[in-house]
Amino acid sequence: MRMKELRNQCWVICLLFIVLSWVIETQAASQRLTCNNRRSKCFLKYATCPAECPTVVPVNPNATKGCFLDCTAPTCEAVCRNRKPNCYSPGAACFDPRFIGGDGIVFYFHGKSNEHFSLVSDPNLQINARFIGLRPAGRTRDFTWIQALGIMFDSHTFTLEATRAARWDDEVDHFRFSFDEKPLILPEGHLSEWKSAEKDLKVERTSNKNSVRVTLPEIAEISVNVVPVTKQDDKVHNYQIPSDDCFAHLEVQFRFLGLSPEVEGVLGRTYRPDFQNPAKPGVAMPVVGGEDKYRTTSLLSSDCASCVFSPAGVTTKESLLVMDYDLLDCTRGVSSGSGIVCRK
């Protein structure tokens, strides 16, 4: 009996040793990050990545989450976050196209095929979208999707677009990029990244092909996928997609690190503290207008009727809304504790 008890104790000690070794190894492998956002109270504070996502860039290309230092959280902690767009969270612009505003409300903005619209317009940031689409016989409006983004900040410009494809092929990369109106080459592979000379723009692949994240330090993070209109979607919505074009388009999720209270744009206006969303509650597909207010003449212009972008614009700390709407959780009742109300 005594021998059996000793064996059991030995097994328990061995198991504890294995678990302790794993914890120590995991902690040692976890990255330590520093908050470089000067506007945050977490500035220059360190945080260790969680064991569930120990590194910013996972070695495994199929990993869905990476480590992010959340400089806006009260605890200044590193958290796990999706590396690809989440089409069902605030800041999303997906499908044809469906938006989720900073207030958590879902709405549709159809725009018009082959035209450009301002998604975000702030004194130091302008983000436009080019829409593609088609209008089957008998319809009164276009079916549309976001095909390209044009970003202006300071005196720089950046574009990313989904290239046209007759048939979708997962083994082909469907991105095209430019920086300051010159082609930008980003090699394939999930560890591939590019940084501007001034370190004010980073583009990194979040999978081998067709997924990237664009980072404007202290301004915004943008996760983007290129996807086709699938045969299933075509059948369900009766898009009547032609056989020679799969309408490759973008799925996008924005995370803004600082916007002014006067921010404008199809999506940007939903981040204003005084914004009243015109989307009608209870409607399955609430459509909001604004085409005349937000139409621009090109992908890289800020000439819409409501645009406020200025290349030399200076935004003071006091005028910024430093809030991470991407972490808004509307599953726990009407308020997430962030001072805003979740509505559907």
CSV table of C-alpha atoms in Angstrom, one decimal:
chain,number,residue,atom,x,y,z
A,1,MET,CA,0.0,0.0,0.0
A,2,ARG,CA,2.8,2.3,0.9
A,3,MET,CA,4.5,1.6,-2.4
A,4,LYS,CA,1.3,2.4,-4.4
A,5,GLU,CA,1.0,5.8,-2.6
A,6,LEU,CA,4.6,6.6,-3.4
A,7,ARG,CA,4.0,5.8,-7.1
A,8,ASN,CA,0.9,8.0,-7.2
A,9,GLN,CA,2.9,10.9,-5.6
A,10,CYS,CA,5.7,10.4,-8.1
A,11,TRP,CA,3.2,10.6,-11.0
A,12,VAL,CA,1.7,13.8,-9.5
A,13,ILE,CA,5.2,15.4,-9.1
A,14,CYS,CA,6.2,14.4,-12.7
A,15,LEU,CA,3.0,15.9,-14.1
A,16,LEU,CA,3.5,19.1,-12.2
A,17,PHE,CA,7.1,19.3,-13.4
A,18,ILE,CA,5.9,18.9,-17.0
A,19,VAL,CA,3.3,21.6,-16.7
A,20,LEU,CA,5.7,23.9,-15.0
A,21,SER,CA,8.3,23.4,-17.7
A,22,TRP,CA,5.8,24.1,-20.4
A,23,VAL,CA,4.7,27.3,-18.6
A,24,ILE,CA,8.3,28.5,-18.2
A,25,GLU,CA,9.1,27.7,-21.9
A,26,THR,CA,6.0,29.4,-23.1
A,27,GLN,CA,6.7,32.5,-21.0
A,28,ALA,CA,10.3,32.6,-22.3
A,29,ALA,CA,9.1,32.4,-25.9
A,30,SER,CA,6.5,35.1,-25.5
A,31,GLN,CA,7.4,38.5,-26.9
A,32,ARG,CA,7.6,41.7,-24.9
A,33,LEU,CA,6.1,44.7,-26.5
A,34,THR,CA,6.4,48.4,-25.9
A,35,CYS,CA,3.6,51.0,-26.5
A,36,ASN,CA,4.9,53.7,-28.7
A,37,ASN,CA,1.7,55.7,-28.9
A,38,ARG,CA,2.6,59.1,-27.4
A,39,ARG,CA,-1.0,59.9,-26.9
A,40,SER,CA,-1.6,56.8,-24.7
A,41,LYS,CA,-1.1,56.6,-20.9
A,42,CYS,CA,0.7,53.3,-21.7
A,43,PHE,CA,3.5,55.1,-23.6
A,44,LEU,CA,6.8,53.2,-23.2
A,45,LYS,CA,5.2,50.6,-20.9
A,46,TYR,CA,6.0,46.9,-21.5
A,47,ALA,CA,3.6,44.0,-21.9
A,48,THR,CA,4.2,40.3,-22.4
A,49,CYS,CA,2.2,38.4,-25.1
A,50,PRO,CA,-0.3,35.8,-23.8
A,51,ALA,CA,0.5,32.1,-24.1
A,52,GLU,CA,-2.3,31.7,-26.6
A,53,CYS,CA,-0.6,34.0,-29.1
A,54,PRO,CA,3.1,34.4,-27.9
A,55,THR,CA,4.3,36.4,-30.9
A,56,VAL,CA,3.2,39.3,-33.1
A,57,VAL,CA,3.8,37.3,-36.3
A,58,PRO,CA,3.0,33.6,-35.8
A,59,VAL,CA,5.4,31.1,-37.3
A,60,ASN,CA,2.5,29.0,-38.4
A,61,PRO,CA,1.0,30.6,-41.5
A,62,ASN,CA,-2.4,29.1,-40.6
A,63,ALA,CA,-2.5,30.8,-37.2
A,64,THR,CA,-5.6,33.0,-37.0
A,65,LYS,CA,-4.4,35.3,-34.2
A,66,GLY,CA,-1.4,37.3,-33.3
A,67,CYS,CA,-0.2,39.3,-30.3
A,68,PHE,CA,-1.1,43.0,-30.2
A,69,LEU,CA,-0.3,45.6,-27.6
A,70,ASP,CA,-3.5,47.3,-26.8
A,71,CYS,CA,-2.3,50.8,-25.9
A,72,THR,CA,-5.9,52.0,-25.4
A,73,ALA,CA,-6.9,49.4,-22.7
A,74,PRO,CA,-6.9,50.6,-19.1
A,75,THR,CA,-4.6,47.8,-18.2
A,76,CYS,CA,-2.1,48.4,-21.0
A,77,GLU,CA,-2.0,44.7,-21.8
A,78,ALA,CA,-1.0,42.6,-24.8
A,79,VAL,CA,-3.9,40.7,-26.2
A,80,CYS,CA,-4.7,38.1,-28.9
A,81,ARG,CA,-6.4,39.6,-32.0
A,82,ASN,CA,-7.5,38.3,-35.3
A,83,ARG,CA,-4.9,38.9,-38.0
A,84,LYS,CA,-7.5,38.9,-40.8
A,85,PRO,CA,-10.7,41.0,-41.2
A,86,ASN,CA,-13.7,40.1,-38.9
A,87,CYS,CA,-16.7,41.0,-41.0
A,88,TYR,CA,-19.0,40.9,-38.0
A,89,SER,CA,-17.2,43.4,-35.8
A,90,PRO,CA,-17.1,47.3,-35.7
A,91,GLY,CA,-15.1,48.8,-38.5
A,92,ALA,CA,-15.9,46.1,-41.0
A,93,ALA,CA,-16.7,46.7,-44.7
A,94,CYS,CA,-17.5,43.5,-46.5
A,95,PHE,CA,-19.9,41.8,-48.9
A,96,ASP,CA,-21.9,44.0,-51.2
A,97,PRO,CA,-21.0,46.2,-49.2
A,98,ARG,CA,-22.1,45.8,-45.6
A,99,PHE,CA,-20.6,48.1,-43.0
A,100,ILE,CA,-20.5,47.9,-39.2
A,101,GLY,CA,-20.0,51.4,-37.8
A,102,GLY,CA,-18.1,52.5,-34.8
A,103,ASP,CA,-21.5,52.5,-33.0
A,104,GLY,CA,-21.9,48.8,-33.7
A,105,ILE,CA,-24.8,49.3,-36.1
A,106,VAL,CA,-25.0,47.4,-39.4
A,107,PHE,CA,-25.8,49.3,-42.5
A,108,TYR,CA,-25.5,49.0,-46.3
A,109,PHE,CA,-24.1,51.7,-48.6
A,110,HIS,CA,-24.3,50.7,-52.3
A,111,GLY,CA,-22.8,53.7,-54.0
A,112,LYS,CA,-22.4,53.1,-57.7
A,113,SER,CA,-20.2,50.8,-59.9
A,114,ASN,CA,-17.0,52.3,-61.2
A,115,GLU,CA,-17.2,55.3,-58.9
A,116,HIS,CA,-15.2,56.4,-55.8
A,117,PHE,CA,-16.5,57.3,-52.3
A,118,SER,CA,-14.9,58.5,-49.2
A,119,LEU,CA,-15.0,56.0,-46.4
A,120,VAL,CA,-13.0,58.1,-43.9
A,121,SER,CA,-12.1,61.8,-44.1
A,122,ASP,CA,-10.2,63.4,-41.2
A,123,PRO,CA,-7.7,66.3,-41.1
A,124,ASN,CA,-4.8,63.8,-41.2
A,125,LEU,CA,-6.3,60.8,-43.0
A,126,GLN,CA,-8.4,60.2,-46.1
A,127,ILE,CA,-9.5,56.7,-47.1
A,128,ASN,CA,-11.4,56.2,-50.4
A,129,ALA,CA,-12.9,53.2,-52.0
A,130,ARG,CA,-13.5,52.3,-55.6
A,131,PHE,CA,-16.7,50.3,-56.2
A,132,ILE,CA,-17.2,47.7,-58.9
A,133,GLY,CA,-20.4,46.0,-59.7
A,134,LEU,CA,-23.2,45.2,-62.2
A,135,ARG,CA,-26.8,45.9,-62.7
A,136,PRO,CA,-28.9,43.0,-64.0
A,137,ALA,CA,-31.9,43.8,-66.2
A,138,GLY,CA,-34.9,45.0,-64.3
A,139,ARG,CA,-33.0,46.3,-61.3
A,140,THR,CA,-33.0,50.0,-60.2
A,141,ARG,CA,-29.5,50.0,-58.7
A,142,ASP,CA,-26.1,48.4,-59.0
A,143,PHE,CA,-24.9,45.4,-57.0
A,144,THR,CA,-21.5,46.8,-55.8
A,145,TRP,CA,-18.4,45.6,-54.0
A,146,ILE,CA,-15.2,47.4,-52.8
A,147,GLN,CA,-12.5,46.7,-55.3
A,148,ALA,CA,-9.7,49.1,-54.1
A,149,LEU,CA,-8.7,51.4,-51.3
A,150,GLY,CA,-6.8,54.7,-51.7
A,151,ILE,CA,-5.2,56.1,-48.5
A,152,MET,CA,-3.8,59.6,-48.1
A,153,PHE,CA,-1.8,60.7,-45.0
A,154,ASP,CA,0.6,63.6,-44.6
A,155,SER,CA,2.0,64.1,-48.1
A,156,HIS,CA,1.9,60.4,-49.0
A,157,THR,CA,-0.5,58.1,-50.9
A,158,PHE,CA,-1.0,54.4,-50.8
A,159,THR,CA,-3.3,52.1,-52.8
A,160,LEU,CA,-4.3,48.5,-52.7
A,161,GLU,CA,-6.6,46.8,-55.1
A,162,ALA,CA,-8.0,43.5,-56.1
A,163,THR,CA,-7.0,42.5,-59.6
A,164,ARG,CA,-9.6,41.3,-62.0
A,165,ALA,CA,-9.9,37.5,-62.5
A,166,ALA,CA,-12.2,35.5,-64.8
A,167,ARG,CA,-12.0,32.5,-62.4
A,168,TRP,CA,-10.7,32.5,-58.8
A,169,ASP,CA,-7.5,30.6,-58.0
A,170,ASP,CA,-6.4,30.4,-54.3
A,171,GLU,CA,-2.8,29.8,-55.5
A,172,VAL,CA,-2.7,33.2,-57.3
A,173,ASP,CA,-2.2,36.5,-55.4
A,174,HIS,CA,-4.8,39.0,-56.4
A,175,PHE,CA,-3.3,42.1,-54.8
A,176,ARG,CA,-1.8,45.2,-56.4
A,177,PHE,CA,-0.1,47.9,-54.4
A,178,SER,CA,1.3,51.4,-54.9
A,179,PHE,CA,3.1,53.9,-52.7
A,180,ASP,CA,3.3,57.6,-53.7
A,181,GLU,CA,1.9,56.5,-57.1
A,182,LYS,CA,4.7,54.1,-57.8
A,183,PRO,CA,4.3,50.3,-57.9
A,184,LEU,CA,5.0,48.6,-54.6
A,185,ILE,CA,6.2,44.9,-54.7
A,186,LEU,CA,5.3,42.8,-51.7
A,187,PRO,CA,6.8,39.3,-52.0
A,188,GLU,CA,4.4,36.4,-51.3
A,189,GLY,CA,4.7,34.6,-47.9
A,190,HIS,CA,3.1,35.2,-44.5
A,191,LEU,CA,6.3,36.7,-43.1
A,192,SER,CA,6.7,39.2,-45.9
A,193,GLU,CA,6.5,42.9,-45.0
A,194,TRP,CA,7.4,46.3,-46.4
A,195,LYS,CA,8.0,49.6,-44.6
A,196,SER,CA,8.3,53.1,-45.9
A,197,ALA,CA,11.6,55.0,-45.5
A,198,GLU,CA,10.0,57.2,-42.9
A,199,LYS,CA,8.5,54.2,-41.0
A,200,ASP,CA,5.1,55.8,-41.2
A,201,LEU,CA,3.5,52.9,-43.2
A,202,LYS,CA,3.9,49.2,-42.9
A,203,VAL,CA,2.3,46.5,-45.2
A,204,GLU,CA,2.6,42.9,-44.1
A,205,ARG,CA,1.1,39.7,-45.4
A,206,THR,CA,-1.1,37.8,-42.9
A,207,SER,CA,-1.1,34.7,-45.1
A,208,ASN,CA,0.9,33.6,-48.1
A,209,LYS,CA,-1.5,35.2,-50.5
A,210,ASN,CA,-4.5,37.5,-50.6
A,211,SER,CA,-4.4,38.7,-47.0
A,212,VAL,CA,-2.5,41.8,-45.6
A,213,ARG,CA,-2.5,44.2,-42.8
A,214,VAL,CA,-1.7,47.9,-43.4
A,215,THR,CA,-0.4,49.9,-40.4
A,216,LEU,CA,-0.2,53.7,-40.0
A,217,PRO,CA,1.4,54.0,-36.6
A,218,GLU,CA,-0.7,55.9,-34.1
A,219,ILE,CA,-3.4,56.4,-36.8
A,220,ALA,CA,-5.0,53.2,-38.0
A,221,GLU,CA,-4.6,49.4,-38.7
A,222,ILE,CA,-6.4,48.0,-41.7
A,223,SER,CA,-6.9,44.2,-42.3
A,224,VAL,CA,-7.8,43.2,-45.8
A,225,ASN,CA,-8.6,40.0,-47.7
A,226,VAL,CA,-9.2,39.6,-51.5
A,227,VAL,CA,-12.1,37.3,-52.1
A,228,PRO,CA,-14.3,36.4,-55.1
A,229,VAL,CA,-18.1,36.5,-55.4
A,230,THR,CA,-18.8,32.7,-54.9
A,231,LYS,CA,-21.2,30.7,-56.9
A,232,GLN,CA,-23.2,30.2,-53.7
A,233,ASP,CA,-23.5,33.9,-53.1
A,234,ASP,CA,-24.4,34.4,-56.7
A,235,LYS,CA,-27.2,31.9,-56.4
A,236,VAL,CA,-28.6,33.2,-53.1
A,237,HIS,CA,-28.6,36.9,-54.1
A,238,ASN,CA,-29.2,36.4,-57.8
A,239,TYR,CA,-26.3,38.7,-58.7
A,240,GLN,CA,-26.1,37.1,-62.2
A,241,ILE,CA,-22.3,37.2,-62.2
A,242,PRO,CA,-20.9,36.7,-65.8
A,243,SER,CA,-18.8,33.7,-66.6
A,244,ASP,CA,-15.7,35.9,-67.5
A,245,ASP,CA,-15.4,37.8,-64.2
A,246,CYS,CA,-15.6,36.5,-60.6
A,247,PHE,CA,-15.7,40.1,-59.3
A,248,ALA,CA,-12.7,39.8,-57.0
A,249,HIS,CA,-13.1,42.4,-54.2
A,250,LEU,CA,-12.0,43.4,-50.7
A,251,GLU,CA,-13.1,42.4,-47.2
A,252,VAL,CA,-11.8,45.1,-44.9
A,253,GLN,CA,-11.8,45.8,-41.2
A,254,PHE,CA,-10.5,49.1,-39.9
A,255,ARG,CA,-9.2,49.9,-36.4
A,256,PHE,CA,-8.7,53.5,-35.7
A,257,LEU,CA,-6.2,54.7,-33.1
A,258,GLY,CA,-7.1,58.4,-33.2
A,259,LEU,CA,-9.9,60.2,-35.0
A,260,SER,CA,-11.1,63.8,-34.5
A,261,PRO,CA,-14.7,64.5,-33.5
A,262,GLU,CA,-15.3,66.0,-36.9
A,263,VAL,CA,-14.4,62.9,-38.8
A,264,GLU,CA,-16.5,62.3,-42.0
A,265,GLY,CA,-17.0,59.6,-44.6
A,266,VAL,CA,-19.4,56.7,-45.2
A,267,LEU,CA,-17.8,54.8,-42.3
A,268,GLY,CA,-15.9,57.6,-40.5
A,269,ARG,CA,-19.0,59.5,-39.5
A,270,THR,CA,-20.2,56.6,-37.3
A,271,TYR,CA,-17.2,57.3,-35.0
A,272,ARG,CA,-18.4,60.8,-34.2
A,273,PRO,CA,-19.6,61.2,-30.6
A,274,ASP,CA,-22.7,63.1,-31.8
A,275,PHE,CA,-23.6,60.7,-34.7
A,276,GLN,CA,-27.2,59.6,-35.1
A,277,ASN,CA,-27.3,56.6,-37.4
A,278,PRO,CA,-30.1,56.9,-40.0
A,279,ALA,CA,-30.2,53.1,-40.4
A,280,LYS,CA,-33.8,52.0,-39.5
A,281,PRO,CA,-33.9,49.5,-36.6
A,282,GLY,CA,-35.6,46.3,-37.4
A,283,VAL,CA,-34.9,46.5,-41.1
A,284,ALA,CA,-33.1,43.4,-42.5
A,285,MET,CA,-30.9,45.4,-44.8
A,286,PRO,CA,-30.8,49.0,-43.7
A,287,VAL,CA,-29.5,51.1,-46.6
A,288,VAL,CA,-28.1,54.6,-45.9
A,289,GLY,CA,-27.4,57.2,-48.5
A,290,GLY,CA,-24.8,59.9,-48.9
A,291,GLU,CA,-23.5,59.3,-52.4
A,292,ASP,CA,-23.6,63.0,-53.2
A,293,LYS,CA,-21.8,63.9,-50.0
A,294,TYR,CA,-19.0,61.3,-50.2
A,295,ARG,CA,-18.4,60.9,-54.0
A,296,THR,CA,-14.8,61.7,-55.0
A,297,THR,CA,-13.4,62.2,-58.5
A,298,SER,CA,-10.7,59.5,-58.1
A,299,LEU,CA,-9.2,57.0,-55.7
A,300,LEU,CA,-6.7,59.5,-54.5
A,301,SER,CA,-8.7,62.7,-54.2
A,302,SER,CA,-10.3,64.4,-51.2
A,303,ASP,CA,-12.8,66.6,-53.2
A,304,CYS,CA,-16.1,65.2,-51.9
A,305,ALA,CA,-18.6,67.6,-50.6
A,306,SER,CA,-18.1,66.6,-47.0
A,307,CYS,CA,-14.3,65.8,-47.1
A,308,VAL,CA,-12.2,67.5,-44.4
A,309,PHE,CA,-8.7,66.0,-45.2
A,310,SER,CA,-5.8,68.4,-45.4
A,311,PRO,CA,-2.3,67.2,-46.3
A,312,ALA,CA,-0.9,69.7,-43.9
A,313,GLY,CA,-3.6,69.2,-41.3
A,314,VAL,CA,-2.6,69.3,-37.7
A,315,THR,CA,-4.7,67.5,-35.1
A,316,THR,CA,-4.1,68.2,-31.5
A,317,LYS,CA,-4.2,65.6,-28.8
A,318,GLU,CA,-7.2,67.2,-27.2
A,319,SER,CA,-9.3,66.8,-30.4
A,320,LEU,CA,-8.6,63.1,-30.9
A,321,LEU,CA,-10.9,60.3,-29.9
A,322,VAL,CA,-8.4,57.6,-28.8
A,323,MET,CA,-10.7,54.6,-28.7
A,324,ASP,CA,-10.4,51.0,-29.9
A,325,TYR,CA,-13.8,50.3,-31.4
A,326,ASP,CA,-12.5,46.9,-32.6
A,327,LEU,CA,-12.6,45.6,-29.0
A,328,LEU,CA,-16.3,46.7,-28.6
A,329,ASP,CA,-18.2,43.6,-27.4
A,330,CYS,CA,-21.9,43.8,-28.2
A,331,THR,CA,-22.7,40.3,-26.9
A,332,ARG,CA,-22.8,41.4,-23.2
A,333,GLY,CA,-25.8,43.6,-23.2
A,334,VAL,CA,-26.4,47.2,-24.4
A,335,SER,CA,-23.2,48.6,-23.2
A,336,SER,CA,-19.7,47.2,-23.5
A,337,GLY,CA,-18.4,49.5,-20.7
A,338,SER,CA,-16.6,51.7,-23.2
A,339,GLY,CA,-19.1,54.6,-22.9
A,340,ILE,CA,-21.0,53.7,-26.0
A,341,VAL,CA,-24.2,51.9,-26.5
A,342,CYS,CA,-24.5,48.8,-28.7
A,343,ARG,CA,-27.4,48.8,-31.0
A,344,LYS,CA,-28.4,46.4,-33.8
